[in-house]
CSV table of C-alpha atoms and ligand atoms in Angstrom, one decimal:
chain,number,residue,atom,x,y,z
U,280,MET,CA,-50.1,-32.5,-7.2
U,281,LYS,CA,-47.3,-32.3,-10.4
U,282,ILE,CA,-47.8,-31.2,-14.0
U,283,LEU,CA,-45.3,-32.3,-16.3
U,284,ILE,CA,-45.7,-30.7,-19.9
U,285,LYS,CA,-43.7,-32.3,-22.4
U,286,ASN,CA,-42.7,-32.0,-26.2
U,287,ILE,CA,-43.5,-28.0,-25.9
U,288,LYS,CA,-43.1,-26.7,-29.6
U,289,SER,CA,-41.7,-23.4,-27.5
U,290,LEU,CA,-41.4,-22.5,-24.1
U,291,VAL,CA,-41.1,-18.7,-24.1
U,292,GLN,CA,-39.8,-16.3,-21.7
U,293,VAL,CA,-37.1,-18.6,-19.7
U,294,GLU,CA,-35.1,-17.3,-17.2
U,295,GLU,CA,-32.0,-18.9,-15.5
U,296,THR,CA,-31.2,-15.5,-13.5
U,297,PRO,CA,-34.6,-14.0,-13.0
U,298,SER,CA,-34.5,-10.0,-13.1
U,299,LEU,CA,-37.3,-7.6,-11.8
U,300,LYS,CA,-37.6,-5.6,-15.2
U,301,ILE,CA,-36.2,-5.5,-18.7
U,302,GLU,CA,-35.2,-2.2,-20.1
U,303,GLY,CA,-34.4,-0.7,-23.2
U,304,LYS,CA,-32.7,-3.0,-26.2
U,305,ALA,CA,-32.8,-5.9,-23.5
U,306,MET,CA,-36.5,-5.7,-24.6
U,307,LYS,CA,-35.8,-7.4,-27.8
U,308,ASN,CA,-34.7,-10.7,-26.3
U,309,LEU,CA,-36.8,-13.0,-25.4
U,310,ALA,CA,-35.4,-16.3,-24.1
U,311,CYS,CA,-36.9,-19.4,-25.4
U,312,ILE,CA,-36.5,-23.4,-25.5
U,313,GLU,CA,-37.4,-25.0,-28.3
U,314,ASP,CA,-38.9,-28.8,-28.1
U,315,ALA,CA,-39.3,-28.2,-24.0
U,316,TRP,CA,-40.3,-29.5,-21.3
U,317,LEU,CA,-41.5,-28.2,-17.8
U,318,ALA,CA,-42.2,-29.9,-14.8
U,319,ILE,CA,-45.0,-28.1,-11.6
U,320,GLU,CA,-45.1,-28.9,-8.1
U,321,ASP,CA,-47.8,-27.8,-6.0
U,322,ASP,CA,-47.7,-24.7,-7.3
U,323,LYS,CA,-44.4,-23.3,-8.2
U,324,ILE,CA,-42.1,-24.4,-11.1
U,325,VAL,CA,-39.8,-27.0,-10.5
U,326,GLY,CA,-37.9,-27.4,-13.8
U,327,PHE,CA,-37.6,-27.1,-17.6
U,328,GLY,CA,-35.1,-28.1,-20.0
U,329,LYS,CA,-34.8,-29.5,-23.2
U,330,MET,CA,-36.3,-32.7,-24.6
U,331,ASP,CA,-33.2,-34.1,-24.9
U,332,ASP,CA,-31.6,-33.5,-22.0
U,333,TRP,CA,-35.2,-34.7,-20.2
U,334,GLU,CA,-34.3,-37.3,-18.0
U,335,GLY,CA,-37.6,-39.1,-17.7
U,336,ILE,CA,-39.9,-39.9,-14.8
U,337,THR,CA,-39.0,-41.4,-11.6
U,338,ASP,CA,-42.2,-41.4,-9.6
U,339,TRP,CA,-45.5,-41.4,-11.3
U,340,SER,CA,-47.2,-40.7,-7.9
U,341,ASN,CA,-49.9,-37.7,-8.7
U,342,LEU,CA,-48.7,-36.7,-11.9
U,343,THR,CA,-50.6,-35.7,-14.9
U,344,ILE,CA,-48.8,-35.1,-18.2
U,345,ILE,CA,-49.7,-32.9,-20.9
U,346,ASP,CA,-48.1,-33.5,-24.2
U,347,ALA,CA,-47.8,-30.0,-26.1
U,348,SER,CA,-46.5,-31.2,-29.6
U,349,ASP,CA,-47.0,-27.9,-31.6
U,350,LYS,CA,-48.2,-25.9,-28.7
U,351,ILE,CA,-46.4,-22.7,-27.3
U,352,VAL,CA,-46.4,-22.6,-23.2
U,353,MET,CA,-46.0,-18.9,-22.0
U,354,PRO,CA,-46.1,-17.2,-18.6
U,355,SER,CA,-49.4,-16.4,-18.0
U,356,TYR,CA,-49.9,-12.6,-18.5
U,357,CYS,CA,-49.8,-10.0,-15.8
U,358,ASP,CA,-52.3,-7.0,-15.9
U,359,SER,CA,-51.1,-4.4,-14.1
U,360,HIS,CA,-54.0,-1.6,-14.2
U,361,THR,CA,-57.7,-2.8,-14.4
U,362,HIS,CA,-60.7,-1.0,-12.9
U,363,ILE,CA,-62.7,-4.3,-13.3
U,364,VAL,CA,-65.1,-4.1,-10.4
U,365,TYR,CA,-68.1,-1.7,-11.9
U,366,SER,CA,-71.5,-1.9,-12.4
U,367,GLY,CA,-73.6,-1.3,-15.9
U,368,SER,CA,-71.8,-0.3,-18.6
U,369,ARG,CA,-71.3,2.6,-20.9
U,370,GLU,CA,-72.2,2.3,-24.3
U,371,GLY,CA,-74.3,5.2,-24.4
U,372,GLU,CA,-71.4,7.4,-24.3
U,373,PHE,CA,-69.5,5.4,-26.6
U,374,VAL,CA,-72.2,6.3,-29.3
U,375,ASP,CA,-71.8,9.9,-28.1
U,376,ARG,CA,-68.4,10.0,-28.8
U,377,ILE,CA,-68.8,8.3,-32.7
U,378,ASN,CA,-71.5,11.5,-32.6
U,379,GLY,CA,-69.0,14.0,-31.9
U,380,LEU,CA,-68.6,14.5,-28.1
U,381,SER,CA,-65.1,14.0,-26.5
U,382,TYR,CA,-64.6,12.4,-23.5
U,383,GLU,CA,-63.7,15.3,-21.5
U,384,GLN,CA,-67.4,16.7,-23.0
U,385,ILE,CA,-69.1,13.9,-21.3
U,386,PHE,CA,-67.1,14.1,-18.2
U,387,GLU,CA,-68.7,17.7,-17.8
U,388,ARG,CA,-72.3,17.0,-18.2
U,389,GLY,CA,-71.8,14.2,-15.3
U,390,GLY,CA,-71.1,11.4,-17.4
U,391,GLY,CA,-67.7,9.3,-17.5
U,392,ILE,CA,-66.5,8.1,-14.0
U,393,LEU,CA,-69.3,9.9,-12.6
U,394,ASN,CA,-71.7,7.6,-14.5
U,395,SER,CA,-69.9,5.0,-13.7
U,396,ALA,CA,-70.5,6.3,-9.6
U,397,LYS,CA,-73.9,6.7,-9.9
U,398,LYS,CA,-74.4,3.0,-10.9
U,399,LEU,CA,-72.0,1.7,-8.5
U,400,ALA,CA,-73.7,3.6,-5.3
U,401,ASP,CA,-77.0,1.1,-6.1
U,402,ALA,CA,-75.2,-2.2,-6.6
U,403,SER,CA,-74.8,-4.4,-3.7
U,404,GLU,CA,-71.4,-6.2,-3.0
U,405,GLU,CA,-73.1,-9.1,-4.1
U,406,GLU,CA,-73.7,-8.2,-7.4
U,407,LEU,CA,-70.6,-6.4,-7.8
U,408,VAL,CA,-68.5,-10.0,-7.1
U,409,GLU,CA,-70.8,-11.7,-9.2
U,410,SER,CA,-70.3,-9.5,-12.2
U,411,ALA,CA,-66.5,-9.0,-11.6
U,412,LEU,CA,-65.9,-12.8,-11.2
U,413,LYS,CA,-67.2,-13.2,-15.0
U,414,ARG,CA,-65.1,-10.4,-16.0
U,415,LEU,CA,-61.9,-12.1,-14.2
U,416,ASN,CA,-63.1,-15.6,-15.7
U,417,GLU,CA,-63.2,-14.1,-19.2
U,418,ILE,CA,-59.8,-12.2,-18.9
U,419,MET,CA,-58.4,-15.9,-17.4
U,420,TRP,CA,-59.3,-17.8,-20.6
U,421,GLN,CA,-57.1,-14.9,-22.8
U,422,GLY,CA,-54.5,-15.7,-20.4
U,423,THR,CA,-54.1,-13.4,-17.7
U,424,GLY,CA,-52.9,-15.1,-14.8
U,425,ALA,CA,-52.5,-12.1,-12.3
U,426,VAL,CA,-54.3,-8.8,-12.3
U,427,GLU,CA,-54.2,-5.5,-10.3
U,428,ILE,CA,-57.7,-4.0,-9.7
U,429,LYS,CA,-58.5,-0.3,-8.9
U,430,SER,CA,-61.6,1.5,-6.8
U,431,GLY,CA,-62.4,4.8,-7.8
U,432,TYR,CA,-66.2,4.3,-9.0
U,433,GLY,CA,-66.8,5.1,-5.3
U,434,LEU,CA,-66.4,8.3,-4.5
U,435,SER,CA,-67.8,8.4,-1.3
U,436,VAL,CA,-66.4,6.6,2.0
U,437,ASP,CA,-68.7,3.9,2.1
U,438,ALA,CA,-68.6,3.0,-1.7
U,439,GLU,CA,-64.6,3.4,-1.6
U,440,LEU,CA,-64.6,0.5,1.2
U,441,LYS,CA,-67.4,-1.3,-0.7
U,442,MET,CA,-65.2,-1.5,-3.6
U,443,LEU,CA,-62.0,-2.7,-1.7
U,444,ARG,CA,-64.1,-5.0,0.2
U,445,VAL,CA,-65.2,-6.7,-3.1
U,446,ILE,CA,-61.9,-6.9,-4.6
U,447,LYS,CA,-60.5,-8.4,-1.4
U,448,LYS,CA,-63.7,-11.2,-1.7
U,449,LEU,CA,-62.3,-11.5,-5.4
U,450,LYS,CA,-59.0,-12.1,-4.4
U,451,ASP,CA,-60.3,-15.6,-2.3
U,452,LEU,CA,-63.0,-16.7,-4.9
U,453,SER,CA,-60.4,-16.3,-8.0
U,454,PRO,CA,-57.6,-18.0,-8.9
U,455,LEU,CA,-55.7,-15.2,-10.3
U,456,THR,CA,-53.4,-13.5,-8.4
U,457,ILE,CA,-54.9,-10.2,-7.4
U,458,LYS,CA,-53.9,-6.7,-6.2
U,459,ALA,CA,-56.0,-3.9,-5.0
U,460,THR,CA,-55.3,0.0,-5.7
U,461,PHE,CA,-57.4,2.8,-3.6
U,462,LEU,CA,-58.4,5.3,-6.4
U,463,GLY,CA,-60.4,7.4,-4.3
U,464,ALA,CA,-58.5,10.2,-6.5
U,465,HIS,CA,-60.4,9.3,-9.7
U,466,ALA,CA,-62.7,12.5,-10.0
U,467,VAL,CA,-64.5,14.9,-7.6
U,468,PRO,CA,-67.8,13.5,-6.9
U,469,ALA,CA,-70.9,15.0,-8.2
U,470,ASN,CA,-72.1,16.2,-4.5
U,471,LEU,CA,-68.4,18.1,-3.8
U,472,LYS,CA,-68.2,19.7,-7.3
U,473,GLY,CA,-66.8,22.9,-6.9
U,474,ASP,CA,-65.3,21.5,-3.1
U,475,LYS,CA,-62.3,19.3,-4.3
U,476,ARG,CA,-60.3,20.3,-1.0
U,477,LYS,CA,-62.9,18.8,1.3
U,478,TYR,CA,-63.2,15.8,-0.9
U,479,ILE,CA,-59.1,15.5,-0.7
U,480,ASP,CA,-59.3,16.3,2.9
U,481,ILE,CA,-62.2,13.5,3.1
U,482,ILE,CA,-59.9,10.9,1.3
U,483,ILE,CA,-56.7,11.6,3.2
U,484,ASN,CA,-58.2,12.2,6.6
U,485,GLU,CA,-61.4,9.5,6.5
U,486,MET,CA,-61.0,6.8,3.6
U,487,MET,CA,-57.1,6.2,4.2
U,488,PRO,CA,-56.8,5.3,7.9
U,489,LYS,CA,-60.1,3.2,7.2
U,490,ILE,CA,-58.8,1.1,4.0
U,491,ALA,CA,-55.2,1.1,6.0
U,492,ALA,CA,-56.9,-0.4,9.4
U,493,ALA,CA,-58.8,-3.3,7.7
U,494,LYS,CA,-55.5,-3.9,4.9
U,495,LEU,CA,-57.7,-3.5,2.0
U,496,ALA,CA,-55.4,-1.5,-0.5
U,497,ASP,CA,-51.7,-2.4,-1.3
U,498,TYR,CA,-51.6,0.8,-3.7
U,499,CYS,CA,-52.7,4.0,-4.2
U,500,ASP,CA,-53.3,5.8,-7.3
U,501,VAL,CA,-54.7,9.3,-8.8
U,502,PHE,CA,-56.2,10.6,-12.2
U,503,CYS,CA,-53.5,13.5,-12.6
U,504,GLU,CA,-55.5,15.3,-15.2
U,505,GLN,CA,-56.7,19.0,-15.7
U,506,ASN,CA,-60.6,18.6,-14.1
U,507,TYR,CA,-59.4,16.0,-12.3
U,508,PHE,CA,-56.6,16.2,-9.8
U,509,THR,CA,-53.0,18.7,-10.2
U,510,LYS,CA,-49.7,17.6,-10.2
U,511,GLU,CA,-49.4,18.9,-6.4
U,512,GLU,CA,-52.4,17.3,-5.1
U,513,THR,CA,-51.3,14.0,-6.9
U,514,ILE,CA,-48.4,14.1,-4.7
U,515,GLU,CA,-49.8,15.4,-1.3
U,516,ILE,CA,-52.2,12.2,-1.9
U,517,LEU,CA,-50.0,9.6,-2.5
U,518,THR,CA,-47.7,10.8,0.3
U,519,ALA,CA,-50.3,10.3,2.9
U,520,GLY,CA,-51.3,7.0,0.9
U,521,LYS,CA,-47.4,6.2,1.6
U,522,LYS,CA,-47.6,6.6,5.5
U,523,HIS,CA,-50.4,4.3,5.6
U,524,GLY,CA,-48.1,1.7,4.0
U,525,MET,CA,-50.0,2.0,0.0
U,526,ILE,CA,-47.5,2.3,-3.2
U,527,PRO,CA,-48.1,4.9,-5.2
U,528,LYS,CA,-49.3,4.3,-8.8
U,529,VAL,CA,-50.1,7.3,-11.3
U,530,HIS,CA,-53.0,7.7,-14.1
U,531,ALA,CA,-50.5,10.0,-16.2
U,532,GLU,CA,-50.3,12.5,-19.1
U,533,GLN,CA,-53.5,10.7,-20.3
U,534,LEU,CA,-55.5,13.7,-22.1
U,535,SER,CA,-52.7,16.4,-21.4
U,536,ASN,CA,-49.3,17.4,-20.3
U,537,PHE,CA,-50.2,17.8,-16.9
U,538,GLY,CA,-47.1,16.6,-14.8
U,539,GLY,CA,-48.2,13.5,-13.0
U,540,VAL,CA,-45.1,11.2,-14.5
U,541,LEU,CA,-43.1,13.7,-12.4
U,542,ALA,CA,-45.3,13.6,-9.6
U,543,GLY,CA,-45.1,10.1,-9.8
U,544,VAL,CA,-41.3,9.8,-9.9
U,545,GLU,CA,-41.0,12.1,-7.6
U,546,VAL,CA,-42.9,10.0,-4.9
U,547,GLU,CA,-41.1,6.6,-6.4
U,548,ALA,CA,-44.4,5.4,-7.9
U,549,ILE,CA,-44.0,1.7,-8.7
U,550,SER,CA,-45.7,2.8,-12.2
U,551,VAL,CA,-46.8,5.6,-14.1
U,552,ASP,CA,-49.8,4.6,-16.7
U,553,HIS,CA,-50.9,6.1,-20.1
U,554,LEU,CA,-48.6,8.7,-21.0
U,555,GLU,CA,-50.0,9.7,-24.2
U,556,PHE,CA,-48.6,13.4,-23.4
U,557,VAL,CA,-44.9,12.1,-22.1
U,558,GLY,CA,-42.7,14.1,-23.7
U,559,ASP,CA,-38.5,14.7,-23.5
U,560,LYS,CA,-38.6,15.8,-19.8
U,561,GLU,CA,-40.5,13.2,-18.7
U,562,ILE,CA,-38.3,10.5,-20.4
U,563,ALA,CA,-35.5,11.8,-18.9
U,564,ALA,CA,-37.2,11.9,-15.2
U,565,LEU,CA,-38.1,8.4,-15.6
U,566,LYS,CA,-34.7,7.4,-16.5
U,567,GLY,CA,-33.1,5.4,-13.4
U,568,SER,CA,-36.0,5.7,-11.3
U,569,VAL,CA,-37.8,3.0,-9.8
U,570,THR,CA,-41.0,4.0,-11.7
U,571,MET,CA,-42.3,1.5,-14.6
U,572,PRO,CA,-43.7,3.5,-17.8
U,573,THR,CA,-47.1,1.6,-18.3
U,574,ILE,CA,-49.0,1.9,-21.5
U,575,LEU,CA,-52.5,1.0,-21.9
U,576,PRO,CA,-53.1,0.5,-25.4
U,577,GLY,CA,-57.1,-0.5,-24.9
U,578,ALA,CA,-57.6,2.9,-23.6
U,579,ALA,CA,-55.6,5.2,-26.8
U,580,PHE,CA,-57.3,2.8,-29.2
U,581,PHE,CA,-60.6,3.3,-27.8
U,582,LEU,CA,-60.9,7.1,-27.5
U,583,SER,CA,-58.7,7.5,-30.5
U,584,LEU,CA,-55.5,9.3,-28.2
U,585,PRO,CA,-52.6,9.8,-29.9
U,586,LEU,CA,-50.3,7.0,-29.2
U,587,PRO,CA,-47.7,7.0,-26.1
U,588,PRO,CA,-44.1,7.0,-27.5
U,589,ALA,CA,-43.4,3.4,-26.8
U,590,ARG,CA,-40.9,3.3,-29.4
U,591,LYS,CA,-38.8,6.2,-28.2
U,592,MET,CA,-39.1,5.6,-24.4
U,593,ILE,CA,-37.8,2.1,-25.1
U,594,ASP,CA,-35.0,3.4,-27.9
U,595,ALA,CA,-34.5,5.7,-25.0
U,596,GLY,CA,-33.1,3.1,-22.7
U,597,LEU,CA,-36.5,2.9,-21.1
U,598,PRO,CA,-38.6,-0.2,-19.6
U,599,VAL,CA,-41.8,-0.7,-20.9
U,600,ALA,CA,-45.3,-2.5,-19.4
U,601,VAL,CA,-48.6,-3.2,-21.3
U,602,ALA,CA,-51.6,-3.5,-19.2
U,603,SER,CA,-55.5,-3.5,-20.3
U,604,ASP,CA,-57.6,-0.6,-18.4
U,605,TYR,CA,-60.6,-3.0,-19.0
U,606,ASN,CA,-63.0,-0.2,-17.5
U,607,PRO,CA,-66.6,0.4,-18.4
U,608,GLY,CA,-65.4,3.9,-20.1
U,609,SER,CA,-62.3,3.8,-22.0
U,610,SER,CA,-61.3,0.3,-22.4
U,611,PRO,CA,-64.1,-2.3,-22.1
U,612,SER,CA,-61.6,-5.0,-23.0
U,613,GLY,CA,-59.0,-7.0,-20.8
U,614,ASN,CA,-58.3,-9.1,-23.9
U,615,MET,CA,-54.0,-8.9,-23.4
U,616,ASN,CA,-53.7,-11.1,-26.9
U,617,PHE,CA,-55.1,-7.7,-28.2
U,618,MET,CA,-52.8,-5.8,-26.3
U,619,LEU,CA,-50.2,-7.2,-27.7
U,620,SER,CA,-51.5,-6.8,-31.1
U,621,LEU,CA,-51.8,-2.8,-30.5
U,622,CYS,CA,-48.0,-2.8,-29.1
U,623,CYS,CA,-46.8,-4.4,-32.3
U,624,VAL,CA,-49.1,-2.7,-35.1
U,625,GLN,CA,-49.7,0.7,-33.7
U,626,TYR,CA,-46.6,1.1,-31.5
U,627,LYS,CA,-44.0,-0.4,-33.3
U,628,MET,CA,-42.9,-2.5,-30.7
U,629,THR,CA,-41.4,-6.3,-31.7
U,630,PRO,CA,-43.8,-9.3,-30.5
U,631,GLU,CA,-40.5,-9.9,-27.8
U,632,GLU,CA,-40.6,-6.3,-26.4
U,633,ALA,CA,-44.6,-6.5,-26.4
U,634,ILE,CA,-44.2,-10.2,-24.7
U,635,ASN,CA,-41.9,-8.5,-22.0
U,636,ALA,CA,-43.9,-5.6,-21.6
U,637,ALA,CA,-47.2,-7.9,-20.9
U,638,THR,CA,-45.4,-10.7,-18.7
U,639,ILE,CA,-42.2,-9.5,-16.8
U,640,ASN,CA,-42.3,-6.0,-16.9
U,641,SER,CA,-46.2,-5.5,-16.1
U,642,ALA,CA,-45.7,-8.2,-12.8
U,643,TYR,CA,-43.2,-5.6,-11.6
U,644,ALA,CA,-45.4,-2.9,-12.0
U,645,MET,CA,-47.5,-4.7,-9.7
U,646,ASN,CA,-44.7,-6.1,-7.4
U,647,LEU,CA,-44.9,-9.4,-8.5
U,648,SER,CA,-41.4,-9.9,-10.7
U,649,GLN,CA,-40.0,-12.1,-7.9
U,650,THR,CA,-42.8,-14.6,-8.7
U,651,HIS,CA,-44.8,-13.8,-11.7
U,652,GLY,CA,-43.9,-13.1,-15.1
U,653,SER,CA,-41.2,-15.6,-16.4
U,654,ILE,CA,-40.7,-19.5,-16.7
U,655,ALA,CA,-38.1,-19.6,-13.8
U,656,ILE,CA,-37.3,-22.1,-11.0
U,657,GLY,CA,-39.5,-21.3,-8.1
U,658,LYS,CA,-41.9,-19.0,-9.4
U,659,GLN,CA,-45.8,-19.7,-9.5
U,660,ALA,CA,-46.8,-22.0,-12.1
U,661,ASN,CA,-49.0,-19.6,-13.7
U,662,VAL,CA,-48.7,-20.5,-17.3
U,663,PHE,CA,-50.8,-21.1,-20.4
U,664,ILE,CA,-50.5,-23.7,-23.2
U,665,THR,CA,-51.6,-22.0,-27.0
U,666,LYS,CA,-53.4,-24.3,-29.6
U,667,GLU,CA,-51.0,-25.7,-32.3
U,668,ILE,CA,-49.5,-22.3,-33.7
U,669,PRO,CA,-46.3,-21.8,-35.6
U,670,SER,CA,-44.5,-19.5,-33.2
U,671,TYR,CA,-45.4,-17.0,-30.2
U,672,SER,CA,-45.0,-14.1,-33.3
U,673,TYR,CA,-48.8,-15.7,-34.1
U,674,ILE,CA,-50.2,-14.2,-31.3
U,675,PRO,CA,-50.1,-10.7,-31.8
U,676,TYR,CA,-50.1,-11.9,-35.7
U,677,SER,CA,-53.6,-13.2,-35.3
U,678,PHE,CA,-55.4,-10.1,-33.5
U,679,GLY,CA,-59.2,-11.1,-32.3
U,680,SER,CA,-58.6,-15.0,-32.2
U,681,ASN,CA,-58.2,-16.8,-28.8
U,682,LEU,CA,-55.2,-19.2,-29.1
U,683,ILE,CA,-55.0,-20.4,-25.9
U,684,GLU,CA,-56.2,-24.2,-25.0
U,685,THR,CA,-55.0,-24.5,-21.5
U,686,ILE,CA,-54.6,-22.6,-18.1
U,687,ILE,CA,-52.4,-23.8,-15.5
U,688,LEU,CA,-52.9,-21.4,-12.2
U,689,ASN,CA,-51.3,-22.2,-9.2
U,690,GLY,CA,-50.2,-25.4,-10.5
U,691,LYS,CA,-53.6,-26.5,-11.2
U,692,VAL,CA,-55.1,-27.1,-14.9
U,693,ILE,CA,-58.5,-24.8,-14.9
U,694,THR,CA,-61.3,-26.6,-16.1
U,695,GLU,CA,-64.1,-24.6,-17.4
C,944,NIG,O1,-58.0,4.7,-16.7
C,944,NIG,N1,-58.5,7.8,-17.0
C,944,NIG,C1,-59.3,7.7,-16.0
C,944,NIG,N2,-59.7,6.8,-15.6
C,944,NIG,C2,-59.6,5.7,-16.5
C,944,NIG,C3,-61.2,5.7,-17.1
C,944,NIG,C4,-62.4,5.5,-16.2
C,944,NIG,C5,-63.7,5.2,-16.4
C,944,NIG,O2,-64.1,5.9,-18.1
C,944,NIG,O3,-64.4,5.1,-16.3
C,944,NIG,C6,-59.1,5.0,-17.3
C,944,NIG,O4,-58.6,5.2,-18.4
C,945,FE,FE1,-57.2,3.7,-15.7
């Protein structure tokens, strides 16, 4: 099976020498080829260049030709932080917040994550697979080709395993590349309120060995925040996860400056995410670390939080990734095109910086930058073709529109 895309107005994010991540000033660069071709064989990118230098077709067998005149081709987005497996929705809490309650107050009343945990406890694996597949289909048509999905609405041994089994099934059923994260430490469950120690022991001694034995998680994550888990508990849980082969990630500094970034850097987390309350100390700690600072503009927008200092982090020489945080409480959207618009409008990132953040850097945040996140020979053929648009900057500019026309994942054109 071969695909040739020709007459591409602009082939975006091409790499001759692939990089694992892009940081600081370099984030302003986005290599593009104007009037380009792209060749795909089986599930891989096998060639690209300028139409002027194209040698034509010698072997027509099994070849699909796509004309992309006036259209842009980009690597599919990598969404490195979602909670796409959940049951029901939480628009009641959305209205409560409009009427003045805070996200924290809703949690203290037993809502928030605990509300989703209640709903998930009653849902069957089949129902969860079916609803998550609909969401995966939705984000696929919005340009996402790889996605990380967390557990964390289970909060009991059985329900956390149920969520992770659902994610495993999604890996088999969806054309998207999927990574699984164990987020048992998302909140202390209602039945153990006041006995956090007991819950942490359950996470470490009961959940982790079972999850590791069944190979259900690539990553381990903790919500490091007041009323959730402290910096020390975060380090303890993530260190235990590492012993079970799970790479650390942290929900850090979302609602207060609480030590999540420092915990993440200490345990060599692959990413620290949210970052609304990051200060100079955290920026200094991230310099030279392996940890990808990841902003989740959908959650900051939806909860009206202060904005994470993305501009300051990039200007300090750090890389920045962007992800959607798609979940029913703080970001009920996985639309990476909208995340790009937020990056540009609210965070004053240039379209080039935003696209780097949503492709190669978010691929790094899920250990996929060797195979995803750019147009490079040998990489997975996960790309999208836009409708006729004037430039890549038109994507974040036209917020709210879906400008994507054709999706290619694993070298196959996706049909509805
Ligand atoms: O990333 N901050 C913690 N966890 C999620 C929200 C979960 C929820 O409200 O359901 C987040 O924003
Ligand atoms: Fe999250």
